[in-house]
Amino acid sequence: MMPTMTARTTTARRRARGTAALAVAVVLATTSCSGDDDSGGGEEPTASPSASSAPAPAEPTAPATNARIGQVEGTRISRTTRETLLRQVVPIVDAWFDGAYVGGTWPRRTVGDAFAGFTAGARRDVRRDLKVMTNVDIGERITAVTVRRRAVALDVLAVRRKAAAVTARVSLTFTTTGEVARTETVQGRLFLTKGGGRGWKVFGYDVSAGEAGQGRTR
């Protein structure tokens, strides 16, 4: 189970919760607190963690996103469905990681298309959580970003062998240089749904971000 991270304004770690996430917290809670095996048993195990096809533009040798399927609740899903989910959902997380925290050139204060994979409601929520969901508050005081680790596990709620909802458990660690020189971490969950023929979209989130360990505030 991923530990609860408490927001404390006297430290560098801040927490953001998109209001849309609260509506499905009970339904999705089991997916983010369980193990990594298919609940139905007998399903083929997921292959070794796959890397996202989306490049990480922070630097040529930056690590790719370590992506895998986590817990599957409800009905079983096929290997093909698992692979499709990774192919469709991980690029949404990568776009957020890159646009909000580690991609592009520095210093800067823009986030590009970081939230293109978010619903309109989630994007409205993000506007009040920019200090957590992006690096905009320190972006003009850093000269480079080096990615140390980026990972995502997709917990799936399946109905009739089809994915109905996904919780993406995310973890990003990177080091900044410049006026603000430190190691930062981003951890939490993105809640995704699929509907209206528009593909998977993030409609809510529960994310903390800030300096690794305890230390200075942003």
Short mmCIF file of N, CA and C in Angstrom, two decimals, residues 116-189:
data_model
loop_
_atom_site.label_atom_id
_atom_site.label_comp_id
_atom_site.label_asym_id
_atom_site.label_seq_id
_atom_site.Cartn_x
_atom_site.Cartn_y
_atom_site.Cartn_z
N ALA A 116 -2.52 18.00 -21.56
CA ALA A 116 -3.37 17.67 -22.70
C ALA A 116 -4.19 16.42 -22.45
N GLY A 117 -3.67 15.51 -21.61
CA GLY A 117 -4.38 14.28 -21.31
C GLY A 117 -5.31 14.38 -20.11
N PHE A 118 -5.58 15.59 -19.64
CA PHE A 118 -6.49 15.82 -18.52
C PHE A 118 -7.82 16.34 -19.04
N THR A 119 -8.90 16.03 -18.33
CA THR A 119 -10.20 16.58 -18.69
C THR A 119 -10.23 18.07 -18.40
N ALA A 120 -11.24 18.76 -18.93
CA ALA A 120 -11.37 20.19 -18.68
C ALA A 120 -11.51 20.47 -17.19
N GLY A 121 -12.26 19.64 -16.49
CA GLY A 121 -12.43 19.83 -15.05
C GLY A 121 -11.13 19.65 -14.30
N ALA A 122 -10.35 18.64 -14.67
CA ALA A 122 -9.07 18.42 -14.01
C ALA A 122 -8.10 19.56 -14.30
N ARG A 123 -8.14 20.09 -15.51
CA ARG A 123 -7.27 21.23 -15.83
C ARG A 123 -7.63 22.45 -15.00
N ARG A 124 -8.92 22.62 -14.72
CA ARG A 124 -9.32 23.73 -13.84
C ARG A 124 -8.77 23.51 -12.44
N ASP A 125 -8.82 22.28 -11.95
CA ASP A 125 -8.26 21.98 -10.63
C ASP A 125 -6.77 22.26 -10.60
N VAL A 126 -6.08 21.90 -11.68
CA VAL A 126 -4.63 22.08 -11.72
C VAL A 126 -4.24 23.54 -11.57
N ARG A 127 -5.05 24.44 -12.08
CA ARG A 127 -4.69 25.87 -12.02
C ARG A 127 -4.45 26.35 -10.60
N ARG A 128 -5.13 25.76 -9.64
CA ARG A 128 -4.91 26.17 -8.26
C ARG A 128 -3.81 25.34 -7.58
N ASP A 129 -3.34 24.31 -8.27
CA ASP A 129 -2.33 23.41 -7.70
C ASP A 129 -1.02 23.44 -8.48
N LEU A 130 -0.73 24.52 -9.18
CA LEU A 130 0.44 24.56 -10.05
C LEU A 130 1.75 24.34 -9.30
N LYS A 131 1.82 24.76 -8.04
CA LYS A 131 3.07 24.60 -7.29
C LYS A 131 3.36 23.14 -6.96
N VAL A 132 2.34 22.31 -7.06
CA VAL A 132 2.52 20.87 -6.83
C VAL A 132 2.57 20.12 -8.16
N MET A 133 1.69 20.45 -9.05
CA MET A 133 1.54 19.71 -10.30
C MET A 133 2.53 20.13 -11.38
N THR A 134 3.35 21.16 -11.11
CA THR A 134 4.37 21.61 -12.06
C THR A 134 5.56 22.18 -11.29
N ASN A 135 6.57 22.60 -12.04
CA ASN A 135 7.75 23.27 -11.49
C ASN A 135 7.71 24.78 -11.70
N VAL A 136 6.54 25.35 -11.99
CA VAL A 136 6.50 26.75 -12.39
C VAL A 136 7.06 27.69 -11.33
N ASP A 137 6.95 27.32 -10.06
CA ASP A 137 7.41 28.24 -9.01
C ASP A 137 8.93 28.27 -8.88
N ILE A 138 9.62 27.25 -9.40
CA ILE A 138 11.08 27.27 -9.34
C ILE A 138 11.71 27.26 -10.73
N GLY A 139 10.89 27.19 -11.77
CA GLY A 139 11.40 27.03 -13.13
C GLY A 139 12.32 28.13 -13.60
N GLU A 140 12.12 29.34 -13.12
CA GLU A 140 12.97 30.45 -13.53
C GLU A 140 14.25 30.54 -12.71
N ARG A 141 14.40 29.65 -11.73
CA ARG A 141 15.59 29.67 -10.88
C ARG A 141 16.45 28.42 -11.03
N ILE A 142 16.14 27.61 -12.05
CA ILE A 142 16.96 26.43 -12.30
C ILE A 142 17.50 26.48 -13.72
N THR A 143 18.67 25.90 -13.92
CA THR A 143 19.32 25.92 -15.23
C THR A 143 19.31 24.57 -15.93
N ALA A 144 19.06 23.50 -15.18
CA ALA A 144 19.02 22.16 -15.78
C ALA A 144 18.29 21.21 -14.85
N VAL A 145 17.74 20.16 -15.44
CA VAL A 145 17.05 19.11 -14.69
C VAL A 145 17.59 17.76 -15.14
N THR A 146 17.95 16.92 -14.20
CA THR A 146 18.43 15.57 -14.50
C THR A 146 17.48 14.55 -13.88
N VAL A 147 16.90 13.70 -14.71
CA VAL A 147 15.95 12.70 -14.22
C VAL A 147 16.71 11.55 -13.58
N ARG A 148 16.30 11.17 -12.38
CA ARG A 148 16.89 10.03 -11.68
C ARG A 148 16.02 8.78 -11.80
N ARG A 149 14.72 8.96 -11.73
CA ARG A 149 13.81 7.81 -11.80
C ARG A 149 12.44 8.30 -12.20
N ARG A 150 11.79 7.53 -13.06
CA ARG A 150 10.39 7.81 -13.42
C ARG A 150 9.69 6.47 -13.59
N ALA A 151 8.56 6.32 -12.90
CA ALA A 151 7.88 5.02 -12.89
C ALA A 151 6.38 5.23 -12.79
N VAL A 152 5.64 4.27 -13.34
CA VAL A 152 4.18 4.30 -13.24
C VAL A 152 3.67 2.86 -13.21
N ALA A 153 2.72 2.60 -12.31
CA ALA A 153 2.03 1.31 -12.24
C ALA A 153 0.55 1.58 -12.46
N LEU A 154 -0.06 0.85 -13.36
CA LEU A 154 -1.46 1.05 -13.69
C LEU A 154 -2.32 0.01 -12.99
N ASP A 155 -3.13 0.46 -12.04
CA ASP A 155 -4.10 -0.40 -11.37
C ASP A 155 -5.42 -0.28 -12.12
N VAL A 156 -6.04 -1.41 -12.43
CA VAL A 156 -7.15 -1.43 -13.37
C VAL A 156 -8.42 -1.97 -12.71
N LEU A 157 -9.53 -1.29 -12.93
CA LEU A 157 -10.85 -1.80 -12.59
C LEU A 157 -11.49 -2.28 -13.88
N ALA A 158 -11.74 -3.59 -13.98
CA ALA A 158 -12.22 -4.18 -15.23
C ALA A 158 -13.65 -4.69 -15.07
N VAL A 159 -14.45 -4.47 -16.10
CA VAL A 159 -15.83 -4.96 -16.16
C VAL A 159 -15.98 -5.72 -17.47
N ARG A 160 -16.42 -6.97 -17.38
CA ARG A 160 -16.59 -7.81 -18.57
C ARG A 160 -15.31 -7.86 -19.40
N ARG A 161 -14.21 -7.98 -18.69
CA ARG A 161 -12.88 -8.14 -19.28
C ARG A 161 -12.41 -6.90 -20.04
N LYS A 162 -13.05 -5.77 -19.78
CA LYS A 162 -12.62 -4.51 -20.37
C LYS A 162 -12.27 -3.52 -19.27
N ALA A 163 -11.24 -2.74 -19.48
CA ALA A 163 -10.83 -1.75 -18.49
C ALA A 163 -11.85 -0.63 -18.42
N ALA A 164 -12.40 -0.41 -17.22
CA ALA A 164 -13.39 0.64 -17.02
C ALA A 164 -12.79 1.88 -16.38
N ALA A 165 -11.76 1.70 -15.56
CA ALA A 165 -11.10 2.82 -14.89
C ALA A 165 -9.68 2.41 -14.57
N VAL A 166 -8.81 3.40 -14.50
CA VAL A 166 -7.40 3.15 -14.21
C VAL A 166 -6.91 4.13 -13.16
N THR A 167 -6.16 3.63 -12.19
CA THR A 167 -5.42 4.47 -11.26
C THR A 167 -3.94 4.33 -11.60
N ALA A 168 -3.32 5.42 -12.00
CA ALA A 168 -1.89 5.41 -12.32
C ALA A 168 -1.11 5.86 -11.09
N ARG A 169 -0.36 4.92 -10.49
CA ARG A 169 0.50 5.27 -9.35
C ARG A 169 1.83 5.75 -9.90
N VAL A 170 2.18 6.98 -9.62
CA VAL A 170 3.32 7.61 -10.28
C VAL A 170 4.42 7.95 -9.29
N SER A 171 5.66 7.93 -9.80
CA SER A 171 6.82 8.31 -8.99
C SER A 171 7.87 8.91 -9.92
N LEU A 172 8.32 10.11 -9.58
CA LEU A 172 9.33 10.81 -10.38
C LEU A 172 10.35 11.42 -9.44
N THR A 173 11.62 11.19 -9.72
CA THR A 173 12.71 11.78 -8.94
C THR A 173 13.66 12.48 -9.90
N PHE A 174 14.01 13.72 -9.59
CA PHE A 174 14.92 14.47 -10.46
C PHE A 174 15.74 15.45 -9.64
N THR A 175 16.87 15.85 -10.20
CA THR A 175 17.77 16.79 -9.55
C THR A 175 17.81 18.08 -10.35
N THR A 176 17.75 19.21 -9.67
CA THR A 176 17.83 20.51 -10.33
C THR A 176 19.16 21.17 -10.03
N THR A 177 19.62 21.99 -10.96
CA THR A 177 20.82 22.80 -10.74
C THR A 177 20.48 24.26 -11.01
N GLY A 178 21.30 25.14 -10.48
CA GLY A 178 21.04 26.57 -10.61
C GLY A 178 20.87 27.18 -9.24
N GLU A 179 20.09 28.26 -9.17
CA GLU A 179 19.82 28.88 -7.87
C GLU A 179 19.14 27.90 -6.93
N VAL A 180 18.24 27.10 -7.47
CA VAL A 180 17.60 26.03 -6.71
C VAL A 180 18.26 24.72 -7.12
N ALA A 181 19.12 24.20 -6.27
CA ALA A 181 19.86 22.96 -6.57
C ALA A 181 19.51 21.93 -5.51
N ARG A 182 18.74 20.90 -5.90
CA ARG A 182 18.31 19.90 -4.93
C ARG A 182 17.67 18.73 -5.67
N THR A 183 17.32 17.71 -4.91
CA THR A 183 16.61 16.56 -5.46
C THR A 183 15.13 16.68 -5.11
N GLU A 184 14.28 16.57 -6.10
CA GLU A 184 12.84 16.69 -5.92
C GLU A 184 12.18 15.35 -6.22
N THR A 185 11.06 15.10 -5.56
CA THR A 185 10.28 13.90 -5.85
C THR A 185 8.82 14.28 -6.07
N VAL A 186 8.18 13.54 -6.95
CA VAL A 186 6.74 13.66 -7.20
C VAL A 186 6.15 12.27 -7.04
N GLN A 187 5.13 12.14 -6.21
CA GLN A 187 4.50 10.85 -5.97
C GLN A 187 3.00 11.02 -5.85
N GLY A 188 2.27 9.98 -6.20
CA GLY A 188 0.83 10.04 -6.00
C GLY A 188 0.08 9.21 -7.02
N ARG A 189 -1.16 9.62 -7.28
CA ARG A 189 -2.05 8.86 -8.15
C ARG A 189 -2.77 9.80 -9.12
#
